[in-house]
Coordinates of C-alpha atoms in Angstrom, one line a residue:
M17 CA -110.4 -241.8 -19.0
P18 CA -108.9 -238.2 -19.0
D19 CA -111.0 -235.4 -17.9
F20 CA -112.8 -233.2 -20.4
D21 CA -110.2 -231.2 -22.4
P22 CA -111.6 -228.1 -24.1
F23 CA -108.6 -228.0 -26.4
L24 CA -109.3 -231.5 -27.6
A25 CA -113.1 -230.7 -27.8
E26 CA -112.4 -227.6 -30.1
W27 CA -110.0 -229.7 -32.3
A28 CA -112.3 -232.7 -32.7
A29 CA -115.3 -230.5 -33.6
F30 CA -113.6 -228.5 -36.1
A31 CA -111.6 -231.5 -37.7
A32 CA -114.8 -233.6 -38.0
N33 CA -116.7 -230.9 -39.8
A34 CA -116.7 -231.6 -43.5
R35 CA -117.7 -228.1 -44.2
H36 CA -114.1 -227.1 -43.5
S37 CA -111.6 -227.9 -46.2
L38 CA -108.5 -229.9 -45.5
V39 CA -106.5 -226.7 -45.7
E40 CA -108.7 -225.0 -43.0
R41 CA -108.5 -228.1 -40.8
G42 CA -104.7 -228.0 -41.1
L43 CA -104.5 -224.4 -40.3
K44 CA -106.7 -225.1 -37.2
M45 CA -104.1 -227.6 -36.0
A46 CA -101.4 -224.9 -36.2
Q47 CA -103.6 -222.4 -34.5
L48 CA -104.2 -224.7 -31.6
L49 CA -100.7 -225.9 -31.2
E50 CA -98.5 -222.8 -31.8
Y51 CA -100.3 -219.8 -33.4
P52 CA -103.2 -218.7 -31.3
D53 CA -103.6 -215.5 -33.4
L54 CA -103.5 -217.3 -36.8
D55 CA -106.3 -216.0 -39.1
I56 CA -107.5 -219.2 -40.7
A57 CA -109.7 -217.4 -43.2
A58 CA -106.8 -215.1 -44.4
Y59 CA -104.5 -218.1 -45.1
A60 CA -107.3 -220.1 -46.7
A61 CA -107.9 -217.0 -48.9
R62 CA -104.2 -217.0 -49.9
I63 CA -104.5 -220.5 -51.2
A64 CA -107.7 -219.7 -52.9
A65 CA -106.0 -216.9 -54.7
M66 CA -103.3 -219.3 -55.9
R67 CA -105.9 -221.6 -57.1
E68 CA -107.9 -219.0 -58.9
S69 CA -104.8 -217.6 -60.6
F70 CA -104.1 -221.0 -62.0
R71 CA -105.4 -221.1 -65.5
L72 CA -104.6 -224.3 -67.3
D73 CA -102.9 -223.3 -70.5
V74 CA -102.9 -226.6 -72.1
D75 CA -105.2 -228.5 -74.4
R76 CA -107.1 -231.2 -72.3
A77 CA -106.5 -233.6 -75.2
R78 CA -102.9 -233.7 -74.2
G79 CA -103.9 -235.9 -71.4
P80 CA -103.0 -236.1 -67.7
T81 CA -99.3 -235.5 -68.1
G82 CA -99.8 -232.2 -69.8
A83 CA -102.3 -231.1 -67.0
I84 CA -99.7 -232.1 -64.3
G85 CA -97.0 -230.3 -66.2
A86 CA -99.0 -227.1 -66.1
L87 CA -99.8 -227.6 -62.5
N88 CA -96.2 -228.2 -61.6
A89 CA -95.2 -225.0 -63.4
H90 CA -97.7 -223.0 -61.4
V91 CA -97.0 -224.5 -58.0
F92 CA -93.3 -224.8 -58.1
G93 CA -92.5 -222.2 -60.6
T94 CA -95.0 -219.3 -60.3
C95 CA -95.8 -219.8 -56.6
G96 CA -92.3 -221.0 -55.7
F97 CA -93.0 -224.0 -53.4
R98 CA -90.3 -226.5 -52.8
G99 CA -89.7 -229.6 -50.6
N100 CA -87.7 -229.1 -47.4
F101 CA -85.2 -232.0 -47.3
E102 CA -82.7 -230.3 -45.0
D103 CA -84.6 -230.3 -41.7
H104 CA -87.3 -232.8 -41.7
Y105 CA -88.0 -232.5 -37.9
D106 CA -88.5 -228.7 -38.1
P107 CA -92.2 -228.5 -36.8
R108 CA -92.8 -225.6 -39.3
N109 CA -92.7 -228.1 -42.1
N110 CA -96.1 -229.4 -40.8
F111 CA -97.8 -226.2 -40.1
L112 CA -99.7 -225.0 -43.3
N113 CA -99.3 -221.3 -42.4
E114 CA -95.5 -221.6 -42.2
V115 CA -95.4 -223.6 -45.4
I116 CA -97.5 -220.9 -47.1
D117 CA -95.3 -218.1 -45.8
R118 CA -92.0 -219.8 -46.4
R119 CA -92.9 -221.7 -49.5
T120 CA -91.3 -224.9 -48.2
G121 CA -92.5 -228.0 -46.4
I122 CA -92.5 -231.8 -46.3
A123 CA -94.5 -234.1 -48.4
I124 CA -97.8 -234.0 -46.6
T125 CA -98.1 -230.2 -46.5
V126 CA -96.7 -229.5 -50.0
S127 CA -99.1 -232.2 -51.3
I128 CA -102.1 -230.7 -49.6
I129 CA -101.4 -227.3 -51.2
Y130 CA -100.6 -229.0 -54.6
A131 CA -104.0 -230.7 -54.6
E132 CA -105.9 -227.6 -53.5
V133 CA -104.3 -225.5 -56.2
A134 CA -105.1 -228.2 -58.8
R135 CA -108.9 -227.5 -58.1
G136 CA -108.5 -224.2 -59.8
A137 CA -108.4 -225.8 -63.1
G138 CA -110.7 -228.7 -62.3
I139 CA -107.9 -231.1 -62.0
D140 CA -108.8 -233.9 -59.6
V141 CA -105.8 -234.7 -57.6
G142 CA -106.2 -237.0 -54.6
L143 CA -103.7 -237.7 -51.8
V144 CA -102.2 -241.1 -50.9
S145 CA -101.0 -241.8 -47.4
F146 CA -98.1 -243.9 -48.7
P147 CA -95.5 -245.4 -46.4
G148 CA -92.7 -242.9 -46.0
R149 CA -94.3 -239.9 -47.6
V150 CA -97.6 -238.6 -48.9
L151 CA -98.0 -238.8 -52.7
A152 CA -100.5 -237.3 -55.0
R153 CA -102.5 -239.0 -57.7
H154 CA -104.3 -237.9 -60.8
G155 CA -106.3 -240.8 -62.3
D156 CA -103.6 -243.5 -62.8
V157 CA -100.7 -241.1 -62.6
V158 CA -98.9 -241.1 -59.3
I159 CA -97.0 -237.9 -58.5
D160 CA -94.3 -237.1 -55.9
A161 CA -95.3 -233.5 -55.2
V162 CA -92.6 -232.8 -52.7
A163 CA -90.0 -233.7 -55.4
G164 CA -91.3 -230.9 -57.7
G165 CA -94.4 -232.9 -59.0
R166 CA -92.3 -235.7 -60.4
I167 CA -94.4 -238.3 -62.2
L168 CA -93.6 -241.8 -60.8
S169 CA -93.3 -245.0 -62.7
E170 CA -94.4 -248.3 -61.0
G171 CA -90.7 -249.0 -60.4
D172 CA -90.3 -245.6 -58.7
V173 CA -93.2 -246.2 -56.3
A174 CA -91.9 -249.7 -55.5
A175 CA -88.5 -248.2 -54.7
L176 CA -90.1 -245.6 -52.3
L177 CA -92.0 -248.5 -50.6
E178 CA -88.8 -250.5 -50.2
A179 CA -87.0 -247.5 -48.8
A180 CA -89.8 -246.9 -46.3
V181 CA -90.5 -250.4 -45.0
G182 CA -87.6 -252.6 -46.3
P183 CA -86.8 -255.1 -49.0
G184 CA -89.6 -257.5 -50.1
A185 CA -92.5 -255.1 -49.5
E186 CA -95.4 -255.8 -51.8
L187 CA -96.8 -252.9 -53.7
T188 CA -100.6 -253.2 -53.7
Q189 CA -103.4 -251.0 -55.1
A190 CA -104.6 -250.5 -51.5
L191 CA -101.4 -248.6 -50.7
L192 CA -102.2 -246.2 -53.5
A193 CA -105.9 -245.7 -52.5
P194 CA -107.0 -242.1 -51.8
A195 CA -106.7 -241.0 -48.2
T196 CA -109.5 -239.4 -46.3
P197 CA -108.9 -235.9 -44.8
E198 CA -109.1 -237.4 -41.3
R199 CA -106.3 -239.9 -42.1
L200 CA -104.1 -237.0 -43.5
L201 CA -104.8 -234.9 -40.3
V202 CA -103.8 -237.9 -38.1
R203 CA -100.6 -238.2 -40.1
M204 CA -99.9 -234.5 -39.7
A205 CA -100.5 -234.7 -36.0
R206 CA -98.1 -237.8 -35.7
N207 CA -95.4 -236.0 -37.7
L208 CA -95.6 -233.1 -35.3
K209 CA -95.6 -235.5 -32.4
H210 CA -92.3 -236.9 -33.6
S211 CA -90.9 -233.5 -34.3
Y212 CA -91.6 -232.4 -30.7
M213 CA -90.4 -235.6 -29.2
H214 CA -87.2 -235.1 -31.2
S215 CA -86.7 -231.8 -29.5
Y216 CA -87.9 -233.1 -26.0
A217 CA -91.0 -230.9 -26.1
H218 CA -93.0 -233.6 -24.4
D219 CA -95.9 -231.5 -23.5
R220 CA -96.5 -230.5 -27.0
A221 CA -95.9 -234.0 -28.3
L222 CA -98.5 -235.2 -25.9
R223 CA -101.0 -232.7 -27.4
C224 CA -100.2 -234.0 -30.8
A225 CA -100.8 -237.6 -29.7
R226 CA -104.2 -236.6 -28.2
M227 CA -105.1 -234.8 -31.5
A228 CA -104.5 -238.0 -33.4
L229 CA -106.5 -240.0 -31.0
A230 CA -109.4 -237.6 -31.3
L231 CA -109.7 -238.7 -34.9
A232 CA -108.4 -242.3 -34.6
P233 CA -109.2 -243.4 -31.1
D234 CA -108.0 -247.1 -31.5
S235 CA -104.6 -246.1 -32.9
A236 CA -102.2 -248.4 -31.0
E237 CA -99.2 -246.2 -31.8
D238 CA -100.8 -243.0 -30.5
V239 CA -102.3 -244.6 -27.4
R240 CA -98.9 -246.0 -26.5
D241 CA -97.1 -242.8 -27.2
A242 CA -99.6 -240.7 -25.2
G243 CA -99.0 -243.1 -22.3
L244 CA -95.2 -242.9 -22.6
L245 CA -95.4 -239.1 -22.8
E246 CA -97.7 -238.9 -19.9
A247 CA -95.1 -241.0 -17.9
R248 CA -92.3 -238.7 -18.9
L249 CA -94.4 -235.7 -17.7
Q250 CA -95.1 -237.7 -14.5
N251 CA -98.9 -237.7 -15.2
R252 CA -99.1 -241.1 -13.6
K253 CA -102.9 -241.6 -13.8
G254 CA -102.9 -240.7 -17.5
A255 CA -99.9 -242.9 -18.2
I256 CA -101.5 -245.8 -16.6
E257 CA -104.8 -245.3 -18.4
H258 CA -103.2 -244.9 -21.8
L259 CA -100.7 -247.8 -21.4
G260 CA -103.3 -250.0 -20.1
R261 CA -105.5 -249.3 -23.1
Y262 CA -102.5 -249.9 -25.3
L263 CA -102.1 -253.4 -23.9
E264 CA -105.8 -254.1 -24.6
I265 CA -105.4 -253.0 -28.2
N266 CA -102.0 -254.7 -28.8
P267 CA -101.6 -257.5 -26.3
N268 CA -98.9 -259.2 -28.3
G269 CA -96.7 -256.2 -29.1
D270 CA -92.9 -256.6 -29.0
D271 CA -92.9 -253.8 -26.3
V272 CA -95.4 -255.4 -23.9
D273 CA -92.8 -256.1 -21.1
H274 CA -91.4 -252.6 -21.4
V275 CA -95.0 -251.1 -21.2
L276 CA -95.8 -253.3 -18.2
E277 CA -92.7 -252.2 -16.4
I278 CA -93.6 -248.5 -16.9
I279 CA -97.1 -249.1 -15.5
R280 CA -95.6 -250.8 -12.5
Q281 CA -93.4 -247.9 -11.9
M282 CA -96.2 -245.5 -12.3
R283 CA -98.4 -247.4 -9.8
S284 CA -95.6 -247.7 -7.2
S285 CA -95.3 -243.9 -7.1
L286 CA -99.0 -243.0 -6.9

């Protein structure tokens, strides 16, 4: 397997430490990938200030929709956050420091900030790693935070699922289960991987694949992508190791013949 990588070791240790909040772990990802001088504590303090300034001005008897309405007013009104639907592949959408500075991001980053601010008033908002986009959830209320905190009906959620995976997809409660911080961090790393691949920044994309694998080592998608990126970068030994591992994890994949051919090419040029 690949040699010891201090970059990955630092990431894995920080990301696995439950004493760090999800916001802090997301900021660490940004620091390691693009912003070496990023002050994690300073950005976390800015989120804490937003959280502490949020005073729920609504009678709890009005129920969850009243609480969410007040939260929406604060996050999207007072604080000025909004979803970025114009340039999904801009890596800045996945870096929490950029989202805090620019007040715009994609579903996962906006939702992380949304849930963190909710804690300021004791509102328990969980995050759901839903197909297509991350959603928020307060009890039985499902919320599309990136769309301004829109409360979703069951039909709305089913429509999002169909748009993400195709007609006939079954909406199950498992799809709406709360996601662990690790699962969300893996999703952030994958988003960045795809953003960097889109701009042909293969070295950065490979780092993101490795960051995802540090938290989900048996992820077939990330093992495969790490191998393909290693091949593009002419890291033949790494490509062979990752792609061989992919075939062990997913021996019946539709892309097996393609992967075998890349392994053959890499071996022939060693």
